Every structure is written in structure tokens, then in C-alpha cells.
mmCIF file of C-alpha atoms in Angstrom:
data_model
loop_
_atom_site.group_PDB
_atom_site.id
_atom_site.type_symbol
_atom_site.label_atom_id
_atom_site.label_comp_id
_atom_site.label_asym_id
_atom_site.label_seq_id
_atom_site.Cartn_x
_atom_site.Cartn_y
_atom_site.Cartn_z
ATOM 1 C CA LYS M 31 0.000 0.000 0.000
ATOM 2 C CA ILE M 32 1.243 3.469 -0.845
ATOM 3 C CA ILE M 33 0.800 6.293 1.662
ATOM 4 C CA SER M 34 1.344 9.792 0.299
ATOM 5 C CA LEU M 35 2.598 12.641 2.431
ATOM 6 C CA LEU M 36 1.742 16.147 1.408
ATOM 7 C CA ILE M 37 3.508 18.941 3.303
ATOM 8 C CA LEU M 38 2.529 22.588 2.922
ATOM 9 C CA GLN M 39 5.665 24.355 4.054
ATOM 10 C CA TYR M 40 4.232 27.840 3.837
ATOM 11 C CA ALA M 41 0.845 28.971 2.628
ATOM 12 C CA GLY M 42 1.039 29.778 -1.085
ATOM 13 C CA LYS M 43 4.602 28.446 -1.384
ATOM 14 C CA SER M 44 6.264 25.151 -2.105
ATOM 15 C CA ILE M 45 4.553 21.787 -1.742
ATOM 16 C CA LYS M 46 6.535 18.618 -1.043
ATOM 17 C CA ILE M 47 5.114 15.153 -1.566
ATOM 18 C CA PHE M 48 6.657 11.916 -0.259
ATOM 19 C CA ASN M 49 5.544 8.377 -1.074
ATOM 20 C CA TYR M 50 6.158 5.421 1.216
ATOM 21 C CA SER M 51 5.480 1.776 0.536
ATOM 22 C CA ILE M 52 4.348 0.088 3.732
ATOM 23 C CA GLN M 53 3.563 -3.583 4.195
ATOM 24 C CA TYR M 54 0.583 -4.189 6.451
ATOM 25 C CA PRO M 55 2.486 -6.066 9.250
ATOM 26 C CA LYS M 56 4.828 -3.118 9.508
ATOM 27 C CA LEU M 57 2.125 -0.470 9.429
ATOM 28 C CA LEU M 58 2.770 1.078 12.847
ATOM 29 C CA LYS M 59 6.512 1.023 12.316
ATOM 30 C CA GLY M 60 5.942 2.786 9.017
ATOM 31 C CA TYR M 61 3.880 5.482 10.717
ATOM 32 C CA ARG M 62 6.622 6.076 13.271
ATOM 33 C CA ASN M 63 9.209 6.341 10.512
ATOM 34 C CA ILE M 64 7.003 8.866 8.742
ATOM 35 C CA VAL M 65 6.800 11.015 11.860
ATOM 36 C CA LYS M 66 10.573 10.814 12.342
ATOM 37 C CA LYS M 67 11.178 11.910 8.750
ATOM 38 C CA LEU M 68 8.792 14.825 9.192
ATOM 39 C CA ASN M 69 10.476 15.908 12.405
ATOM 40 C CA ILE M 70 13.892 16.152 10.759
ATOM 41 C CA TRP M 71 12.599 17.403 7.395
ATOM 42 C CA ASP M 72 13.159 21.036 8.149
ATOM 43 C CA ASN M 73 14.756 22.257 11.374
ATOM 44 C CA GLN M 74 13.659 25.817 10.725
ATOM 45 C CA GLN M 75 9.989 25.227 9.903
ATOM 46 C CA GLU M 76 8.088 23.165 12.469
ATOM 47 C CA THR M 77 4.950 21.721 10.889
ATOM 48 C CA LYS M 78 1.893 20.191 12.493
ATOM 49 C CA VAL M 79 0.862 16.814 11.100
ATOM 50 C CA TYR M 80 -2.749 15.707 10.621
ATOM 51 C CA TRP M 81 -4.169 12.384 9.466
ATOM 52 C CA ASN M 82 -6.736 12.909 6.714
ATOM 53 C CA LYS M 83 -7.903 9.635 5.157
ATOM 54 C CA ASP M 84 -4.989 8.617 2.917
ATOM 55 C CA ILE M 85 -2.585 11.487 3.603
ATOM 56 C CA TRP M 86 -0.815 13.222 6.437
ATOM 57 C CA VAL M 87 -1.143 16.975 6.054
ATOM 58 C CA GLY M 88 0.959 19.669 7.737
ATOM 59 C CA SER M 89 0.027 23.313 7.416
ATOM 60 C CA SER M 90 1.782 26.274 8.970
ATOM 61 C CA GLU M 91 -1.189 28.487 8.036
ATOM 62 C CA THR M 92 -3.533 26.303 10.072
ATOM 63 C CA ILE M 93 -1.205 26.629 13.038
ATOM 64 C CA ARG M 94 -1.008 30.398 12.753
ATOM 65 C CA ASN M 95 -4.789 30.716 12.542
ATOM 66 C CA ASN M 96 -5.181 28.613 15.691
ATOM 67 C CA LYS M 97 -2.430 30.523 17.552
ATOM 68 C CA SER M 98 -0.868 27.217 18.519
ATOM 69 C CA ILE M 99 1.764 26.757 21.204
ATOM 70 C CA TYR M 100 2.198 23.199 19.977
ATOM 71 C CA PHE M 101 4.928 22.848 17.340
ATOM 72 C CA LEU M 102 4.701 26.579 16.625
ATOM 73 C CA GLU M 103 6.955 28.191 19.210
ATOM 74 C CA ARG M 104 10.354 27.143 20.473
ATOM 75 C CA ILE M 105 10.662 26.970 24.233
ATOM 76 C CA SER M 106 12.157 30.202 25.539
ATOM 77 C CA PRO M 107 15.815 30.006 26.634
ATOM 78 C CA HIS M 108 14.919 32.251 29.571
ATOM 79 C CA ILE M 109 14.404 30.082 32.639
ATOM 80 C CA PRO M 110 10.920 30.706 34.127
ATOM 81 C CA LYS M 111 10.694 32.347 37.540
ATOM 82 C CA HIS M 112 9.041 30.598 40.461
ATOM 83 C CA LYS M 113 5.584 32.221 40.686
ATOM 84 C CA LYS M 114 3.310 31.863 43.690
ATOM 85 C CA LEU M 115 -0.456 31.439 43.629
ATOM 86 C CA LEU M 116 -2.122 34.828 43.398
ATOM 87 C CA ASN M 117 -5.675 34.340 44.666
ATOM 88 C CA ASP M 118 -8.185 31.886 46.132
ATOM 89 C CA THR M 119 -9.278 30.663 42.686
ATOM 90 C CA GLU M 120 -5.754 29.564 41.803
ATOM 91 C CA LEU M 121 -5.280 28.172 45.318
ATOM 92 C CA GLY M 122 -8.542 26.223 45.067
ATOM 93 C CA TYR M 123 -7.608 24.448 41.839
ATOM 94 C CA TYR M 124 -4.097 23.720 43.108
ATOM 95 C CA LEU M 125 -5.415 22.434 46.444
ATOM 96 C CA ALA M 126 -7.956 20.216 44.655
ATOM 97 C CA GLY M 127 -5.132 18.659 42.615
ATOM 98 C CA LEU M 128 -3.105 18.020 45.770
ATOM 99 C CA ILE M 129 -6.027 16.369 47.568
ATOM 100 C CA ASP M 130 -7.010 14.287 44.524
ATOM 101 C CA GLY M 131 -3.388 13.204 44.186
ATOM 102 C CA ASN M 132 -2.127 12.559 47.696
ATOM 103 C CA GLY M 133 -4.745 13.751 50.152
ATOM 104 C CA ASN M 134 -7.417 12.169 52.270
ATOM 105 C CA ILE M 135 -10.621 13.218 54.010
ATOM 106 C CA ASP M 136 -11.165 11.123 57.116
ATOM 107 C CA LYS M 137 -14.481 9.284 57.222
ATOM 108 C CA GLU M 138 -14.795 9.526 61.001
ATOM 109 C CA ILE M 139 -14.303 13.203 61.762
ATOM 110 C CA GLY M 140 -13.895 14.810 58.327
ATOM 111 C CA ARG M 141 -10.245 15.658 58.989
ATOM 112 C CA ILE M 142 -8.333 16.687 55.850
ATOM 113 C CA THR M 143 -4.764 15.398 55.429
ATOM 114 C CA ILE M 144 -2.240 16.104 52.667
ATOM 115 C CA TYR M 145 1.022 14.151 52.590
ATOM 116 C CA TYR M 146 4.441 15.521 51.611
ATOM 117 C CA ASP M 147 7.900 14.104 51.024
ATOM 118 C CA ILE M 148 10.354 15.235 53.712
ATOM 119 C CA LYS M 149 12.258 17.178 51.021
ATOM 120 C CA ASP M 150 9.138 19.263 50.452
ATOM 121 C CA ILE M 151 8.421 20.360 54.010
ATOM 122 C CA SER M 152 8.695 24.046 53.065
ATOM 123 C CA SER M 153 5.801 23.608 50.615
ATOM 124 C CA ALA M 154 3.631 22.195 53.391
ATOM 125 C CA TYR M 155 4.266 25.282 55.515
ATOM 126 C CA MET M 156 3.598 27.537 52.511
ATOM 127 C CA LEU M 157 0.182 25.907 51.989
ATOM 128 C CA LYS M 158 -0.627 26.160 55.699
ATOM 129 C CA GLU M 159 0.121 29.884 55.603
ATOM 130 C CA MET M 160 -2.141 30.420 52.576
ATOM 131 C CA ILE M 161 -5.064 28.464 54.040
ATOM 132 C CA GLY M 162 -4.631 29.878 57.526
ATOM 133 C CA TYR M 163 -5.491 26.736 59.478
ATOM 134 C CA GLY M 164 -4.036 23.357 60.397
ATOM 135 C CA SER M 165 -0.754 21.901 61.610
ATOM 136 C CA ILE M 166 2.317 20.164 60.176
ATOM 137 C CA LEU M 167 3.196 16.768 61.686
ATOM 138 C CA LYS M 168 6.238 14.623 60.993
ATOM 139 C CA ILE M 169 5.745 11.051 59.813
ATOM 140 C CA LYS M 170 8.090 8.379 58.467
ATOM 141 C CA ASN M 171 9.953 9.759 55.414
ATOM 142 C CA GLY M 172 7.791 12.854 55.280
ATOM 143 C CA VAL M 173 5.300 15.224 56.850
ATOM 144 C CA LYS M 174 1.551 15.602 56.755
ATOM 145 C CA TYR M 175 -0.496 18.771 56.748
ATOM 146 C CA VAL M 176 -3.603 18.182 58.863
ATOM 147 C CA ILE M 177 -6.715 20.357 59.093
ATOM 148 C CA SER M 178 -9.170 19.149 61.741
ATOM 149 C CA ASN M 179 -11.020 22.180 63.129
ATOM 150 C CA ASN M 180 -14.359 23.169 61.631
ATOM 151 C CA GLU M 181 -13.259 26.596 60.404
ATOM 152 C CA GLY M 182 -10.290 25.123 58.553
ATOM 153 C CA ILE M 183 -12.338 22.304 57.014
ATOM 154 C CA LEU M 184 -14.941 24.794 55.826
ATOM 155 C CA ARG M 185 -12.206 27.011 54.363
ATOM 156 C CA VAL M 186 -10.755 24.079 52.358
ATOM 157 C CA ILE M 187 -14.117 22.822 51.145
ATOM 158 C CA THR M 188 -15.069 26.304 50.018
ATOM 159 C CA LEU M 189 -11.797 26.584 48.081
ATOM 160 C CA VAL M 190 -12.167 23.237 46.263
ATOM 161 C CA ASN M 191 -15.901 23.480 45.547
ATOM 162 C CA GLY M 192 -16.401 22.687 41.859
ATOM 163 C CA LYS M 193 -12.756 21.670 41.466
ATOM 164 C CA LEU M 194 -12.226 18.188 42.971
ATOM 165 C CA LYS M 195 -12.265 15.524 40.259
ATOM 166 C CA LEU M 196 -11.564 12.259 42.141
ATOM 167 C CA LYS M 197 -12.360 12.687 45.845
ATOM 168 C CA TYR M 198 -15.591 14.616 45.499
ATOM 169 C CA ASN M 199 -17.519 11.804 47.231
ATOM 170 C CA GLN M 200 -15.196 11.954 50.253
ATOM 171 C CA VAL M 201 -16.374 15.512 50.857
ATOM 172 C CA ILE M 202 -20.029 14.581 50.419
ATOM 173 C CA GLU M 203 -19.998 11.503 52.634
ATOM 174 C CA ASN M 204 -17.272 12.270 55.186
ATOM 175 C CA VAL M 205 -17.916 15.969 55.790
ATOM 176 C CA LEU M 206 -21.198 17.325 54.483
ATOM 177 C CA THR M 207 -23.319 14.563 55.983
ATOM 178 C CA LYS M 208 -21.691 15.088 59.395
ATOM 179 C CA ASN M 209 -23.145 17.385 62.031
ATOM 180 C CA GLN M 210 -20.014 19.420 62.757
ATOM 181 C CA LEU M 211 -20.646 21.845 59.893
ATOM 182 C CA VAL M 212 -24.360 22.417 60.442
ATOM 183 C CA ASN M 213 -23.696 25.508 62.520
ATOM 184 C CA TYR M 214 -21.729 26.970 59.620
ATOM 185 C CA LYS M 215 -24.736 26.692 57.288
ATOM 186 C CA TRP M 216 -22.745 24.517 54.889
ATOM 187 C CA ASN M 217 -25.880 22.544 54.140
ATOM 188 C CA GLU M 218 -27.184 25.658 52.362
ATOM 189 C CA ILE M 219 -24.329 25.565 49.827
ATOM 190 C CA GLU M 220 -24.317 23.185 46.869
ATOM 191 C CA PHE M 221 -21.039 21.284 46.542
ATOM 192 C CA LYS M 222 -20.150 20.520 42.921
ATOM 193 C CA LYS M 223 -17.757 18.079 41.291
ATOM 194 C CA GLY M 224 -14.940 19.385 39.114
ATOM 195 C CA ASP M 225 -15.030 18.970 35.342
ATOM 196 C CA ILE M 226 -12.900 15.917 34.554
ATOM 197 C CA LYS M 227 -11.863 17.438 31.208
ATOM 198 C CA ASP M 228 -10.955 20.932 32.405
ATOM 199 C CA PHE M 229 -7.204 21.383 32.913
ATOM 200 C CA ASN M 230 -6.788 25.043 31.996
ATOM 201 C CA ASN M 231 -6.053 25.874 35.624
ATOM 202 C CA TYR M 232 -3.782 24.823 38.521
ATOM 203 C CA TRP M 233 -5.422 21.424 39.180
ATOM 204 C CA LEU M 234 -2.855 19.466 37.159
ATOM 205 C CA THR M 235 -0.024 21.428 38.791
ATOM 206 C CA GLY M 236 -1.265 20.270 42.191
ATOM 207 C CA PHE M 237 -1.629 16.697 40.927
ATOM 208 C CA ILE M 238 1.960 16.743 39.615
ATOM 209 C CA ASP M 239 3.250 18.294 42.858
ATOM 210 C CA SER M 240 1.615 15.442 44.806
ATOM 211 C CA ASN M 241 2.518 12.374 42.710
ATOM 212 C CA GLY M 242 4.760 13.581 39.884
ATOM 213 C CA SER M 243 8.505 13.324 39.283
ATOM 214 C CA PHE M 244 10.822 14.700 36.607
ATOM 215 C CA GLN M 245 13.424 12.356 35.200
ATOM 216 C CA ILE M 246 16.400 12.545 32.868
ATOM 217 C CA LYS M 247 17.284 9.150 31.408
ATOM 218 C CA ILE M 248 20.654 8.539 29.734
ATOM 219 C CA LEU M 249 20.661 5.160 27.978
ATOM 220 C CA ASN M 250 23.902 3.761 26.602
ATOM 221 C CA LYS M 251 23.380 1.380 23.702
ATOM 222 C CA LEU M 252 25.859 -1.064 22.230
ATOM 223 C CA GLY M 253 27.380 0.173 19.002
ATOM 224 C CA GLN M 254 26.233 3.782 19.434
ATOM 225 C CA LYS M 255 28.728 6.577 20.030
ATOM 226 C CA LEU M 256 26.268 8.740 21.936
ATOM 227 C CA PRO M 257 23.661 7.634 24.492
ATOM 228 C CA GLU M 258 19.940 8.059 24.004
ATOM 229 C CA ILE M 259 18.465 10.938 26.021
ATOM 230 C CA LYS M 260 14.954 10.740 27.465
ATOM 231 C CA LEU M 261 13.192 13.500 29.382
ATOM 232 C CA LYS M 262 10.186 12.357 31.374
ATOM 233 C CA LEU M 263 7.384 13.491 33.599
ATOM 234 C CA GLN M 264 6.005 10.511 35.502
ATOM 235 C CA ILE M 265 2.880 10.555 37.652
ATOM 236 C CA SER M 266 2.900 7.404 39.786
ATOM 237 C CA GLU M 267 1.080 5.574 42.566
ATOM 238 C CA VAL M 268 -2.358 6.525 41.295
ATOM 239 C CA PRO M 269 -4.775 3.942 42.774
ATOM 240 C CA THR M 270 -6.663 1.901 40.208
ATOM 241 C CA ARG M 271 -9.869 2.880 41.973
ATOM 242 C CA THR M 272 -10.916 5.346 44.644
ATOM 243 C CA SER M 273 -12.381 4.080 47.890
ATOM 244 C CA TYR M 274 -15.767 4.573 46.224
ATOM 245 C CA GLY M 275 -14.963 2.297 43.289
ATOM 246 C CA VAL M 276 -14.435 5.074 40.755
ATOM 247 C CA GLU M 277 -12.030 4.011 37.993
ATOM 248 C CA ASN M 278 -9.021 6.360 38.024
ATOM 249 C CA ARG M 279 -7.689 5.481 34.588
ATOM 250 C CA GLU M 280 -10.259 7.845 33.107
ATOM 251 C CA ILE M 281 -8.601 10.896 34.660
ATOM 252 C CA LEU M 282 -5.184 9.755 33.392
ATOM 253 C CA GLU M 283 -6.603 9.351 29.894
ATOM 254 C CA GLU M 284 -8.046 12.862 30.038
ATOM 255 C CA ILE M 285 -4.684 14.262 31.166
ATOM 256 C CA ARG M 286 -3.054 12.421 28.255
ATOM 257 C CA LYS M 287 -5.483 13.955 25.769
ATOM 258 C CA PHE M 288 -4.998 17.411 27.236
ATOM 259 C CA ILE M 289 -1.193 17.303 27.091
ATOM 260 C CA ILE M 290 -1.089 15.827 23.582
ATOM 261 C CA ASN M 291 -3.603 18.335 22.230
ATOM 262 C CA ILE M 292 -2.667 21.279 24.414
ATOM 263 C CA ASN M 293 -3.355 23.644 21.511
ATOM 264 C CA ASN M 294 -6.958 22.376 21.204
ATOM 265 C CA ASP M 295 -6.377 20.811 17.757
ATOM 266 C CA LYS M 296 -7.470 17.243 17.067
ATOM 267 C CA ILE M 297 -4.540 15.019 16.155
ATOM 268 C CA ILE M 298 -4.585 11.287 15.522
ATOM 269 C CA THR M 299 -1.630 9.785 17.388
ATOM 270 C CA VAL M 300 0.281 6.507 17.284
ATOM 271 C CA ARG M 301 0.724 4.433 20.443
ATOM 272 C CA GLY M 302 -0.726 6.936 22.866
ATOM 273 C CA GLY M 303 0.814 10.028 21.309
ATOM 274 C CA GLY M 304 4.044 9.895 23.304
ATOM 275 C CA ILE M 305 2.395 9.216 26.680
ATOM 276 C CA ASN M 306 2.215 5.805 28.333
ATOM 277 C CA ILE M 307 -0.281 4.668 30.964
ATOM 278 C CA GLY M 308 0.649 1.460 32.759
ATOM 279 C CA ILE M 309 -0.098 -0.507 35.898
ATOM 280 C CA ARG M 310 2.201 -1.686 38.689
ATOM 281 C CA LYS M 311 1.830 -4.292 41.411
ATOM 282 C CA HIS M 312 2.942 -3.476 44.974
ATOM 283 C CA ILE M 313 3.576 -5.930 47.808
ATOM 284 C CA LEU M 314 2.273 -4.517 51.087
ATOM 285 C CA ASP M 315 3.793 -5.158 54.531
ATOM 286 C CA SER M 316 0.863 -7.464 55.215
ATOM 287 C CA GLY M 317 1.838 -9.598 52.213
ATOM 288 C CA GLU M 318 -1.189 -8.514 50.207
ATOM 289 C CA THR M 319 -0.818 -6.994 46.760
ATOM 290 C CA SER M 320 -1.985 -3.586 45.609
ATOM 291 C CA LEU M 321 -2.261 -2.170 42.086
ATOM 292 C CA SER M 322 -1.638 1.378 40.937
ATOM 293 C CA TYR M 323 -1.418 3.265 37.659
ATOM 294 C CA TYR M 324 1.470 5.296 36.375
ATOM 295 C CA TRP M 325 1.431 7.927 33.623
ATOM 296 C CA GLU M 326 4.580 9.061 31.833
ATOM 297 C CA THR M 327 5.724 11.020 28.804
ATOM 298 C CA SER M 328 7.812 9.141 26.253
ATOM 299 C CA SER M 329 8.743 11.736 23.633
ATOM 300 C CA PHE M 330 10.380 15.158 23.381
ATOM 301 C CA ARG M 331 7.179 16.504 21.858
ATOM 302 C CA THR M 332 5.054 15.642 24.872
ATOM 303 C CA ILE M 333 7.625 16.888 27.398
ATOM 304 C CA LYS M 334 7.605 20.144 25.444
ATOM 305 C CA ASN M 335 3.839 20.336 25.909
ATOM 306 C CA VAL M 336 4.273 19.708 29.642
ATOM 307 C CA ILE M 337 6.714 22.625 29.743
ATOM 308 C CA CYS M 338 4.184 24.829 27.922
ATOM 309 C CA TYR M 339 1.570 23.995 30.556
ATOM 310 C CA LEU M 340 3.877 24.473 33.556
ATOM 311 C CA ASN M 341 5.144 27.788 32.235
ATOM 312 C CA LYS M 342 1.555 29.009 32.522
ATOM 313 C CA TYR M 343 0.662 27.180 35.752
ATOM 314 C CA PRO M 344 4.000 26.840 37.624
ATOM 315 C CA LEU M 345 4.826 24.162 40.162
ATOM 316 C CA GLN M 346 4.589 25.193 43.819
ATOM 317 C CA SER M 347 6.657 22.349 45.276
ATOM 318 C CA SER M 348 10.123 23.771 45.949
ATOM 319 C CA TYR M 349 12.235 20.682 45.281
ATOM 320 C CA LYS M 350 10.153 19.481 42.321
ATOM 321 C CA TYR M 351 10.460 22.921 40.794
ATOM 322 C CA ILE M 352 14.260 22.642 41.044
ATOM 323 C CA ASN M 353 14.156 19.243 39.300
ATOM 324 C CA TYR M 354 11.859 20.726 36.675
ATOM 325 C CA LEU M 355 14.391 23.495 35.962
ATOM 326 C CA TYR M 356 17.121 20.929 35.268
ATOM 327 C CA LEU M 357 14.786 19.073 32.918
ATOM 328 C CA TYR M 358 13.910 22.423 31.298
ATOM 329 C CA LYS M 359 17.611 23.148 30.710
ATOM 330 C CA ALA M 360 18.090 19.672 29.264
ATOM 331 C CA TYR M 361 15.180 20.231 26.885
ATOM 332 C CA LEU M 362 16.765 23.463 25.641
ATOM 333 C CA LEU M 363 19.839 21.440 24.670
ATOM 334 C CA VAL M 364 17.623 18.932 22.869
ATOM 335 C CA GLN M 365 15.766 21.753 21.130
ATOM 336 C CA ASN M 366 19.077 23.071 19.793
ATOM 337 C CA LYS M 367 20.253 19.532 18.841
ATOM 338 C CA GLU M 368 23.113 19.814 21.348
ATOM 339 C CA HIS M 369 22.227 16.431 22.811
ATOM 340 C CA LEU M 370 23.706 14.983 19.611
ATOM 341 C CA SER M 371 27.188 16.121 20.679
ATOM 342 C CA ILE M 372 29.520 14.838 23.378
ATOM 343 C CA GLU M 373 29.587 18.279 25.013
ATOM 344 C CA GLY M 374 25.807 18.421 25.134
ATOM 345 C CA VAL M 375 25.535 14.957 26.646
ATOM 346 C CA GLU M 376 28.022 15.924 29.365
ATOM 347 C CA LYS M 377 25.892 18.962 30.250
ATOM 348 C CA ILE M 378 22.794 16.775 30.495
ATOM 349 C CA LYS M 379 24.672 14.345 32.750
ATOM 350 C CA LYS M 380 25.448 17.250 35.115
ATOM 351 C CA TYR M 381 21.795 18.294 35.158
ATOM 352 C CA LYS M 382 20.761 14.744 35.997
ATOM 353 C CA LYS M 383 23.341 14.534 38.800
ATOM 354 C CA ASN M 384 22.076 17.770 40.364
ATOM 355 C CA MET M 385 18.432 16.645 40.493
ATOM 356 C CA ARG M 386 17.197 15.845 43.997
#
């Protein structure tokens, strides 16, 4: 079968057509080769690729009309500054992401707990200062931020109203049906669930701060002069289901779609579009097994989209932000093709070594 590729380099200018003969058993491999050829076709003109029946079409005019940040702009060489949350709306979305990721609302007394790595203790105190209630307690390998008084619980629930995507039912069943908030007239306020497809806010930042990690992989392969460089965001230890039986893979799929299509254009992708969702088995101290999902980027294109998002909605975790900056610097080297030189690889190795 012959697949034709038609590339519109600039509107009204030259048209390039490529033909590829692909045997059916090698169809997916052929698609990947096509994408690779398109990516290296012209280092100066970055072109978006669409699947349209029998042809892939790339159009710079389409991108300009849509004001895309996806394949249109190069990532700025200026390292982004660490920006704090500005208001209760931003705080509410961020807090909802934290609770959905690594928080809990106690079913006995409605106590709200958010867990932190010990390296991130400063972020716990920052959140406590912004909310105005609660206490920080040390636990094994970390700390927990606990809010147990009625005023503090009401403050948090007010902030996350309409923003929680996964643990909405914990609020309904563990807090709103309890008597401790009756005196605060909470029963007169309608608590709403967050839109599972809305990520144009700080929710995903909070989710990444709770369960995310930034990784630089340097893979040496036999017969190759230079190692393969991989830049990853991984979100791990996401339970397969909530305590209420809600399937959590759905939220990971929606995050995948959002990151892949961050410019709001519909693109058909091969093998998940550069993002993998997998499942891991954990052996508990009791000997029982537990399953959890992980979500990770697997291409430079998708890590670029993550950077685009986080430049708009910056991380609040202090140590994860530092790791993100090293990944950001590594991506700049990749963007300039410096990872294809020995000097560039050595720089990336230093960035990896400095990550916490």
C-alpha cells in the first residue's frame, strides 16, 4: 500500500510530496518512521501533522490561525521564575489537585490530610500559611499537613468546591453529611464536582506536585557513540480505583489527551501520542498486593507540551520545581540539537546529577 505525504511548508509556497510503501504487518513502524522523517525534514519550519484519510497533512497556516503553542513556538531560553499562587481561585484548583493526588478526608471526623515528602516540608508550611489553618506533623519519610477544626475544614471545602475531580464523594460523605458543619450553614451551599476534562487551571499542577517526578534518562546502547536521552514526567502511585470504586484510569486518559492536544487541535496519534499509561503491582507489609497506575511522557514533543503547561501554571513544590528546571535546561539542549554532541551529553549528565 502506498501512503502519500503532502507537506505545505508555507501557505502559497512550495509543496513537497513523499511516497512510502508500507507492508501491512509493519504499518505502525511505518507510521513512526514517517513522523521521524517529518520531524527532521526542516529544522527551521516546524509543521503540524494531521491524518486525513490517505494522507498526512501539515500546514503552517492552520497553526497560525489557531495561535498554537504546539509545534509553533520554540521553548524560551529564559528560565521561568518561580511564581506563587495569586488568589483563592488559583489556590482552590491547586489544592484540589493536591487532595485528589495525595490527600485524604477522614471518614470519622472529616479531617483533611495532605502528605508531603520530607524534602518538600517548606511547601507544606507555605500551603498552611495560605489556608490559615491546620498543623504540620512529621511522619516516616515525610510530613503531613492536617486540618481538623471546623473553620479550617470549611475554608478548604469552600476553596475546592467545583474543582475536585476524584475525591468529590469523600467531601459529600465524610464531611457534608456530618453534624459538625451544620452551625456553619454549609448545608445551604451546593457542593459541585470538578469537570474531569478541564485542565486550563492549577489542578494538574497540584496533581503533579503530589505524585509527579521529573526524570532525565541517559541510555547507553551497544554500538552507538552517543547515548539516548529521554526527558520524562512521571505521575505514579495513582490507585486503580478510589475508595468509592471510581475508575481512576479515566482521569489519566483525560490528562493524556490534554497534554497531547494542548493547543486544542485534534490530532490522531500513534501508540498513545508519546504518553504511556501502565499498571504496577505493589507488595504490602501485610503480604497482600496492591495495584496502581502510572502515567509518563515518552517523547520530546510531549515533554515540550508539559513545559508549555507548567510555564503558565507553575509548580509550587520547591524541590520538584528545582528538578523541573534541570529538565527544562536539558530540553533546551535537545531543542538546539546539542544532545547529539559529546559536550551536550556531558551537560545533560550534570543536570541529571544535580536533580534531587
